Short mmCIF file of C-alpha atoms in Angstrom, two decimals:
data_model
loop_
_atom_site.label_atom_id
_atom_site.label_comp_id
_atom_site.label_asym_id
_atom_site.label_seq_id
_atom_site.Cartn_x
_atom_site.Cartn_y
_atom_site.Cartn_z
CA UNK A 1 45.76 -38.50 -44.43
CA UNK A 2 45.37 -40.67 -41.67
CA UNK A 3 47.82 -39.20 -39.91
CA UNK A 4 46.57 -35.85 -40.54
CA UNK A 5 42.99 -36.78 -38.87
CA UNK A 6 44.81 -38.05 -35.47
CA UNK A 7 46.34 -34.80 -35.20
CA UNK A 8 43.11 -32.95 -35.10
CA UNK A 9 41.55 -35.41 -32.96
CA UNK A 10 44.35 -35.00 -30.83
CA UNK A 11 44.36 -31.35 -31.06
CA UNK A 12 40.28 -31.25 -30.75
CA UNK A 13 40.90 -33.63 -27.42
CA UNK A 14 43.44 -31.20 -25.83
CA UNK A 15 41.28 -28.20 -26.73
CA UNK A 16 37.88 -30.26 -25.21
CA UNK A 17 40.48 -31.11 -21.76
CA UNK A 18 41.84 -27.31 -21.47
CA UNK A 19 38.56 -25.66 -21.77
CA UNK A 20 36.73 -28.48 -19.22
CA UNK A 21 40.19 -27.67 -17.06
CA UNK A 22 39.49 -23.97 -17.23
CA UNK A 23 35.85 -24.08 -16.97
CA UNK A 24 36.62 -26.73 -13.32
CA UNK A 25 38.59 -24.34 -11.89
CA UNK A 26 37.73 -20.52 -13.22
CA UNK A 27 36.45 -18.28 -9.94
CA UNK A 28 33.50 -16.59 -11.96
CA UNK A 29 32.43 -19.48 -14.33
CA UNK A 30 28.91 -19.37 -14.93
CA UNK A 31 26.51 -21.53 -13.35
CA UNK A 32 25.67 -24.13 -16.05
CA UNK A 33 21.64 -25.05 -14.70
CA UNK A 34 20.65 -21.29 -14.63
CA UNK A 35 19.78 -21.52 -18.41
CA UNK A 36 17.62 -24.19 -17.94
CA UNK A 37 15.54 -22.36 -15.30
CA UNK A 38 11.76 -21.32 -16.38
CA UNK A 39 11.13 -18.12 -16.87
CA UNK A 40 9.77 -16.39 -13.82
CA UNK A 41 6.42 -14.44 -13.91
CA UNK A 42 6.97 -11.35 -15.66
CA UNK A 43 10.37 -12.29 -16.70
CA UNK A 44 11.53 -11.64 -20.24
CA UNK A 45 14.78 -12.71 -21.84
CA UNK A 46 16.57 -10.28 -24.63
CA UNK A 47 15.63 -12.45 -27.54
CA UNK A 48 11.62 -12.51 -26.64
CA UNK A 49 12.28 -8.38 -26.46
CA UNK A 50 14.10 -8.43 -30.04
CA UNK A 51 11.89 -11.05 -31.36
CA UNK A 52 8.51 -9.91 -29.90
CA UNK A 53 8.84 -6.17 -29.93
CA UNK A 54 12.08 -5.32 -30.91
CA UNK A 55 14.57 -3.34 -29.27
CA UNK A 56 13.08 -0.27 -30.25
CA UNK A 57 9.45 -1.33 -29.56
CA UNK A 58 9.97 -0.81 -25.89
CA UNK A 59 10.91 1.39 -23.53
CA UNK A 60 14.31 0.42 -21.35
CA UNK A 61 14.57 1.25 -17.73
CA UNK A 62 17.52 0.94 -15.95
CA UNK A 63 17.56 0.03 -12.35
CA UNK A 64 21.26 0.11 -11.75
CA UNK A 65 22.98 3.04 -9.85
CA UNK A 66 23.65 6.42 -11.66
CA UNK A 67 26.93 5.77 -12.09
CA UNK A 68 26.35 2.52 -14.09
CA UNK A 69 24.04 4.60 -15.74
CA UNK A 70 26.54 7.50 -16.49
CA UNK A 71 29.13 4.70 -17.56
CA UNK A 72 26.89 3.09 -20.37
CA UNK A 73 22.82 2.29 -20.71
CA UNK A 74 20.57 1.33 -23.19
CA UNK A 75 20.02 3.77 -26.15
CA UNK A 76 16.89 5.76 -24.84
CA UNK A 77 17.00 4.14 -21.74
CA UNK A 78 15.37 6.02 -18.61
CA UNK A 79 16.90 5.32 -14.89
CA UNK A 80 14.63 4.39 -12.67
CA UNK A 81 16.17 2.73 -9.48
CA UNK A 82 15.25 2.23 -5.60
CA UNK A 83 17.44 4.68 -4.23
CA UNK A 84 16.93 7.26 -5.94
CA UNK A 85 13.15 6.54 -6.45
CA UNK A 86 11.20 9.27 -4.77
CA UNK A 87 13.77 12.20 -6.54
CA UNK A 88 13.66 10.79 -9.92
CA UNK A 89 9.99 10.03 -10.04
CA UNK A 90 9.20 13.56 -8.20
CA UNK A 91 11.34 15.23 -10.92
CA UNK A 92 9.82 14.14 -13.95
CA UNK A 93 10.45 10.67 -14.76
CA UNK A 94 7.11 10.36 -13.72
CA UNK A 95 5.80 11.65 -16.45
CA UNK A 96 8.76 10.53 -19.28
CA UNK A 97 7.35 6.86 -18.05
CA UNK A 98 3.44 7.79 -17.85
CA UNK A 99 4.05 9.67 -21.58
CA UNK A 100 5.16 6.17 -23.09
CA UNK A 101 2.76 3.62 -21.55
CA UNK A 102 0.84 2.26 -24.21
CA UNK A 103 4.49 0.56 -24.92
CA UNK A 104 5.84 -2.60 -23.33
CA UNK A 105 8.47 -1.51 -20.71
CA UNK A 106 11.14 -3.53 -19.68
CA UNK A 107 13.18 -3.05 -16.52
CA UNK A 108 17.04 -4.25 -16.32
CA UNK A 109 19.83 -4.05 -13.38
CA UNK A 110 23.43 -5.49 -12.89
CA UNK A 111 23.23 -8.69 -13.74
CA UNK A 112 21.82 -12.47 -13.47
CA UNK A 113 21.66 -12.10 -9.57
CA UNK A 114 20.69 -8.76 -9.27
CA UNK A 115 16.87 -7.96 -8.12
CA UNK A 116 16.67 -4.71 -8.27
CA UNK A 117 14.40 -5.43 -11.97
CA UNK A 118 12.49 -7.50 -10.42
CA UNK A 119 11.80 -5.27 -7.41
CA UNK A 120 11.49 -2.15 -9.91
CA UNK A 121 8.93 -3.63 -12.00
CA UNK A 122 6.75 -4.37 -9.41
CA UNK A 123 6.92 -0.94 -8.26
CA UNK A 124 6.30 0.14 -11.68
CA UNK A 125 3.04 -1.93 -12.29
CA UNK A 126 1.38 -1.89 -7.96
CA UNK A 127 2.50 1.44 -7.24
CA UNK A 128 2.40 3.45 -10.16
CA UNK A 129 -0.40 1.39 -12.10
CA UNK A 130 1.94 0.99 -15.26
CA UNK A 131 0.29 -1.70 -17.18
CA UNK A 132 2.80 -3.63 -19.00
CA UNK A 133 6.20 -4.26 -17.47
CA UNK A 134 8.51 -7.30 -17.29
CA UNK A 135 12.18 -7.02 -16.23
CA UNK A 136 15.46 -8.92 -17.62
CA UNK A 137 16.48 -11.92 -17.66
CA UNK A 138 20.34 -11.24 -17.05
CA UNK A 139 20.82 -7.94 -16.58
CA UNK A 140 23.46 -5.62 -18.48
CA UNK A 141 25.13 -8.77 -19.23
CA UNK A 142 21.97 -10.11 -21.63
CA UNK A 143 21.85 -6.46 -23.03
CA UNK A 144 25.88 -6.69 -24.09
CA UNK A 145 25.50 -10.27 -25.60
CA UNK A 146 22.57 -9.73 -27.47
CA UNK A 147 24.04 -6.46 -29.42
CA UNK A 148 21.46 -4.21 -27.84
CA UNK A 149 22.26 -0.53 -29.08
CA UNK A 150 23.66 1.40 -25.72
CA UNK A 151 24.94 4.78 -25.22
CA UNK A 152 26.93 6.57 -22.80
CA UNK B 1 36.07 -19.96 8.48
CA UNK B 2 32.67 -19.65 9.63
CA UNK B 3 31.03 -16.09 10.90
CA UNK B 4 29.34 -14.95 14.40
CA UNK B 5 26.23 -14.32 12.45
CA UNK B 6 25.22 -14.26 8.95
CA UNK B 7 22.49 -12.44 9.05
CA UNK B 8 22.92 -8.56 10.46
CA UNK B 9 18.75 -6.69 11.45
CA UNK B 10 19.36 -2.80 11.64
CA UNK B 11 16.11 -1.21 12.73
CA UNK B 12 17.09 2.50 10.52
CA UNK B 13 16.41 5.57 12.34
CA UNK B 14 14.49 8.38 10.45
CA UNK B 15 17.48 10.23 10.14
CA UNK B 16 20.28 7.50 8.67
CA UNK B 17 20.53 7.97 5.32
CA UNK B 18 23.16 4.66 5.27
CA UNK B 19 23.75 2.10 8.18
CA UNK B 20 26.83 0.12 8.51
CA UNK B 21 26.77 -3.99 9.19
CA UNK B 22 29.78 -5.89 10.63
CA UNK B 23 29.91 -9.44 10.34
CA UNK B 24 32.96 -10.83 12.36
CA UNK B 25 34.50 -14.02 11.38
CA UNK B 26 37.38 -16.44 12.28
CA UNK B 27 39.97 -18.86 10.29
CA UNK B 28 39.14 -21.84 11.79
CA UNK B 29 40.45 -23.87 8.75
CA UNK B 30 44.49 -24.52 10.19
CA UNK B 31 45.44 -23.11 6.99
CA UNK B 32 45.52 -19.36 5.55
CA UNK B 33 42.77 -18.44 3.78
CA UNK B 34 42.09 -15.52 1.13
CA UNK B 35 38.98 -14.12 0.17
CA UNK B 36 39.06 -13.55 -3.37
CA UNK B 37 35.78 -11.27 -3.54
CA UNK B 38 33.27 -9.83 -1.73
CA UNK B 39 30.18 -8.38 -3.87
CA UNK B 40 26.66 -7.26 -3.35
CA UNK B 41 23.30 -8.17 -4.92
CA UNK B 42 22.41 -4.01 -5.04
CA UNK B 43 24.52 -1.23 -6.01
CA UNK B 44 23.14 0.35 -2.96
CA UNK B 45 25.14 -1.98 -0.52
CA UNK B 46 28.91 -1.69 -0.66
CA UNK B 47 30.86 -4.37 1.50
CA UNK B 48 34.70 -5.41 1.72
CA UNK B 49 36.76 -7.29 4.36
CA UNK B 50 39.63 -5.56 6.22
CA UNK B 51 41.95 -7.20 4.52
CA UNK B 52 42.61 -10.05 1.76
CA UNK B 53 44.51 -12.82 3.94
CA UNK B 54 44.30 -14.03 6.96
CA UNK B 55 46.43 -16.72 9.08
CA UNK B 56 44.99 -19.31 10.86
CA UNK B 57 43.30 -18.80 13.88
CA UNK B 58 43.08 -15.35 12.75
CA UNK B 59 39.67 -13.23 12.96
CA UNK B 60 38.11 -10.38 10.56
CA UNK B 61 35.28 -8.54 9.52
CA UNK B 62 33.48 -7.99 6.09
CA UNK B 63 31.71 -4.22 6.82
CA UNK B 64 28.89 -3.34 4.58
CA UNK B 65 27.55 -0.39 3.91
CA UNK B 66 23.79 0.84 2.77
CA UNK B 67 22.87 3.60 1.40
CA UNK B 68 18.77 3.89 2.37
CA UNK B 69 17.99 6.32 -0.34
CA UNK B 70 14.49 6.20 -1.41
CA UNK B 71 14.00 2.75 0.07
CA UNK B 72 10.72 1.95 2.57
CA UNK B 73 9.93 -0.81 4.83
CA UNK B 74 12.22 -4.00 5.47
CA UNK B 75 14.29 -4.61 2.83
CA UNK B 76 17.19 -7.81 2.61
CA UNK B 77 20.21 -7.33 1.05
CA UNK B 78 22.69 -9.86 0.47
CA UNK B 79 26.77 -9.89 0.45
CA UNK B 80 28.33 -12.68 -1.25
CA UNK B 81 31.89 -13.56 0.59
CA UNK B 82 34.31 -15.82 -2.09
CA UNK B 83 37.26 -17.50 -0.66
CA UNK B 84 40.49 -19.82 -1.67
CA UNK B 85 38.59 -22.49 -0.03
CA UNK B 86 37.07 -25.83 -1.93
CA UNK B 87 34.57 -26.09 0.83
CA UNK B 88 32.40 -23.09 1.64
CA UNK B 89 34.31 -21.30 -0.94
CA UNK B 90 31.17 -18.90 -1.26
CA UNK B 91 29.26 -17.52 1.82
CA UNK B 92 26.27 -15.41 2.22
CA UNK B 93 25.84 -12.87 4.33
CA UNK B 94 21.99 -10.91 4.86
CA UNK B 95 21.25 -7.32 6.25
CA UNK B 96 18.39 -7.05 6.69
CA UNK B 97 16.68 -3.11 7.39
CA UNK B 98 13.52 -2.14 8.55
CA UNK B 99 12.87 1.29 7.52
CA UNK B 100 10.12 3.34 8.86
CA UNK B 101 7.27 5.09 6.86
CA UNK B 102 6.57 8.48 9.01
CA UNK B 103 4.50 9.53 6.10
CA UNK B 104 1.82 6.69 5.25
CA UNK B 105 -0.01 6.99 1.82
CA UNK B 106 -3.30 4.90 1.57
CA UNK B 107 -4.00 4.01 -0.91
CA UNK B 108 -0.60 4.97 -2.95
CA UNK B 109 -2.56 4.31 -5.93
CA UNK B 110 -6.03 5.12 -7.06
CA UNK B 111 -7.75 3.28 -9.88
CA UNK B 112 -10.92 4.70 -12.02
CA UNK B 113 -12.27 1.97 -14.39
CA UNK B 114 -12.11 3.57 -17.73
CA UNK B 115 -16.36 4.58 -18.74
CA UNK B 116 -16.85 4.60 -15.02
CA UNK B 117 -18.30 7.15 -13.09
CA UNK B 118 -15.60 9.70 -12.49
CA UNK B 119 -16.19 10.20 -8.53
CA UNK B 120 -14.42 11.59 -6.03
CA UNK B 121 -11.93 9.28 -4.01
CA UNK B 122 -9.57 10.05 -1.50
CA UNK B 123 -5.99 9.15 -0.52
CA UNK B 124 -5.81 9.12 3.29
CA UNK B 125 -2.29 10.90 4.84
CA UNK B 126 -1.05 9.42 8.23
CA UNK B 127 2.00 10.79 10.03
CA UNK B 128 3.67 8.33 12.01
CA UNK B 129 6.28 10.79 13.82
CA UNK B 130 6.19 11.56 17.46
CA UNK B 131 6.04 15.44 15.77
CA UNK B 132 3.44 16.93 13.38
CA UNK B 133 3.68 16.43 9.67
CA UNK B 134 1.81 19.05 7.70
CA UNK B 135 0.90 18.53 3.69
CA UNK B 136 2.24 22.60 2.82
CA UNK B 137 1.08 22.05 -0.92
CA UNK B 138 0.47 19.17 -3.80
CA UNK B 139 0.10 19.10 -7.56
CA UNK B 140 -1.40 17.06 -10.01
CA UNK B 141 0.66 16.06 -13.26
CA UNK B 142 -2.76 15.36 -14.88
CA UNK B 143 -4.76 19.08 -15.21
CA UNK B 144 -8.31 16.91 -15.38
CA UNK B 145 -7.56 15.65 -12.60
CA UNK B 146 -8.26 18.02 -9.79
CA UNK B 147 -7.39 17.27 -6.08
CA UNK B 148 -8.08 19.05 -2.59
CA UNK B 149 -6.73 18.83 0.64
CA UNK B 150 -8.54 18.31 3.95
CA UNK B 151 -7.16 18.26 7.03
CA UNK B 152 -8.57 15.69 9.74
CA UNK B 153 -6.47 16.21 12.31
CA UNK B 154 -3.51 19.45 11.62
CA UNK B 155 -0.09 17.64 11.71
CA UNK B 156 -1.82 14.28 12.04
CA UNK B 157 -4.12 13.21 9.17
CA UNK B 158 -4.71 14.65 5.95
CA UNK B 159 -6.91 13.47 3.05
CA UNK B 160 -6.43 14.31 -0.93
CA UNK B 161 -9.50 13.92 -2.69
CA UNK B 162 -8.78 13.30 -6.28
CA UNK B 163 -11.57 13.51 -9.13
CA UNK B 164 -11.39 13.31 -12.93
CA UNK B 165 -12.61 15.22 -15.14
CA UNK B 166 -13.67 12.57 -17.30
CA UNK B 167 -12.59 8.31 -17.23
CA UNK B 168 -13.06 7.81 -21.20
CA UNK B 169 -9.86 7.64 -22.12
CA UNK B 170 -6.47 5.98 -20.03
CA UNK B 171 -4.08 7.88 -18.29
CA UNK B 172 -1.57 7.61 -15.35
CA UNK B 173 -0.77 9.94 -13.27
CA UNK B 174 1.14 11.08 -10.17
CA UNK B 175 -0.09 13.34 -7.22
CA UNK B 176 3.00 15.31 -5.54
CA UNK B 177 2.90 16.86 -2.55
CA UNK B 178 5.22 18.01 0.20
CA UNK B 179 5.08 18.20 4.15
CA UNK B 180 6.86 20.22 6.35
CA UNK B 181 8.61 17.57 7.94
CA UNK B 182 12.21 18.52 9.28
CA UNK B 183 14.04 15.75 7.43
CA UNK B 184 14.54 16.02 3.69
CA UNK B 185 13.83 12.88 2.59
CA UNK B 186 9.92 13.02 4.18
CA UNK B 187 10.03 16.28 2.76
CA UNK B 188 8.63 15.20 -0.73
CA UNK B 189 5.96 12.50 -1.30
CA UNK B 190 3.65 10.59 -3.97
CA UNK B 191 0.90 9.56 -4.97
CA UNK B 192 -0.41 7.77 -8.38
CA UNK B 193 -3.75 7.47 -10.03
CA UNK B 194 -5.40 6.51 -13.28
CA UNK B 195 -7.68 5.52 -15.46
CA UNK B 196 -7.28 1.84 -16.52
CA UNK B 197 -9.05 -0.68 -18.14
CA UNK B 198 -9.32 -3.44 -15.17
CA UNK B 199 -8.18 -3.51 -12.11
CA UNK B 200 -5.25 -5.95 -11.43
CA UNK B 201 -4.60 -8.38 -8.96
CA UNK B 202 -1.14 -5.81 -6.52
CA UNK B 203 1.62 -8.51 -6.23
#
């Protein structure tokens, strides 16, 4: 018995060193401190969405390119980004946004780093007077993890 | 391995619809170094190196490329350069572009406090081109919300004056209207209004 529990100690050790090993010396490893950072104005993270509204209770719009879009996005989701932003909203998405305002809209991009949902959002609420609009804590990245339905 | 600048200003010409940045850089370190990666905060900046190693002493470049799009006024994008080395293993590298505006919208959104008076308020066209800019035609994606044009000065300044039918219930809305101006992307242009319950505080 006793010899039984030094083996999985020993075996739990190893496991603890390899992972610490790979964590040390991995190029994309995330950045520990970045979940402890508050929640910036107007920032939402995808549990508040699930929790508060759920997924369905708001409308998703992507900031990422169109062919991020086109790869995968957010079942529903409408695409909404800066470089395309005069076409898109002078096309219609105008009104597909305007049409659903009296629900929460939330605003994602890439991921963690990107601004883009951020700078979106902003848009969204000085320019085009949309009332409530927060962006992702992130990115695609949250959307994946949480089990957010997407679509192609 | 340290850079000649790392931050690149591009003042865009009306006409660019992408600028190119070039940040040069030398291996300083005595050793070979390898950038590992090279990504962008903005799928509308692409940026890579020549190539993946380089020997000591030797130089390169990381070009990046934006795509201006829909984008207005200075905007910053950054590229993120990740090398072999422990020390500066990531670097940052800014463009920065100043766009110009040659159609100005003022303001780009109009507010009506909902149970207010529904009065008539004008958005204010300026065309800052060294040619003439004329509105050709505009619609309203709201139809009690009419809108006129008035032309101040032909080519120069132009006023929409927008007025709602009624303010007792919320709505959004966007104002489109085009201009003859010779390059595409001026050709089409926006303005939004509504009726809202208070006015916020733009941030």
């Amino acid at each position: 018995m006793r010899g039984a529990l030094v083996e999985v100690a020993f075996l739990v050790v190893l496991a603890a060193l390899a992972g610490t090993g790979s964590f040390a010396l991995h190029p994309e490893r995330p950045v520990l401190y970045r979940a402890d950072e508050p929640l910036a104005d107007g920032e939402v993270t995808a549990d508040m969405v699930t929790g508060q509204w759920g997924s369905d209770g708001v409308v998703w719009i992507d900031a990422r390119t169109r062919d991020k879009f086109e790869e995968a996005h957010v079942e529903g989701a409408v695409l909404l980004n800066e470089q395309e932003w005069d076409d898109l909203l002078f096309s219609g998405t105008a009104e597909t946004i305007f049409d659903a305002a009296e629900k929460p809209m939330v605003v994602y991009c890439g991921s963690y780093s990107c601004k883009a949902s951020k700078q979106v959002a902003a848009r969204m609420r000085d320019e085009m007077g949309v009332p409530e609009v927060y962006f992702l804590r992130g990115g695609w990245g949250a959307i994946l993890e949480a089990g957010i339905e997407t679509e192609q | 391995m340290s850079f000649e600048k790392y931050r690149a200003e591009h003042k865009v010409k009306p006409t660019e619809d992408s600028i190119v940045a070039k940040f040069v850089f030398k291996n300083e370190t005595g050793k070979e170094v390898r950038i590992e990666d090279v990504h962008t905060n903005c799928g509308c900046i692409r940026a890579d190196s020549d190539k993946k190693v380089y020997g000591a002493g030797e130089s390169g470049v990381v070009e990046a490329e934006f795509k201006v799009g829909s984008f207005k006024g200075v905007v910053e994008k950054t590229v993120t350069v990740q090398t072999n080395l422990k020390e500066k293993r990531l670097q940052t590298l800014t463009v920065v572009m100043d766009i110009p505006t040659l159609v100005e919208i003022k303001p780009d959104l109009t507010e009506w406090l909902i149970g207010s008076e529904p009065e008539p308020k004008e958005i204010v066209i300026t065309m800052k081109h060294d040619k003439p800019i004329r509105v050709v035609n505009s619609t309203s994606s709201r139809a009690n919300v009419d809108h006129e044009i008035v032309t101040v000065e032909e080519g120069k300044i132009y006023k929409i004056i927008l007025t709602p039918r009624t303010t007792e219930q919320l709505m959004l809305g966007v104002l489109r209207f085009e201009t003859d101006c010779e390059i595409d992307k001026y050709k089409k242009q926006m303005a939004f209004f509504g009726v809202v319950k208070a006015k916020r505080n733009r941030s």
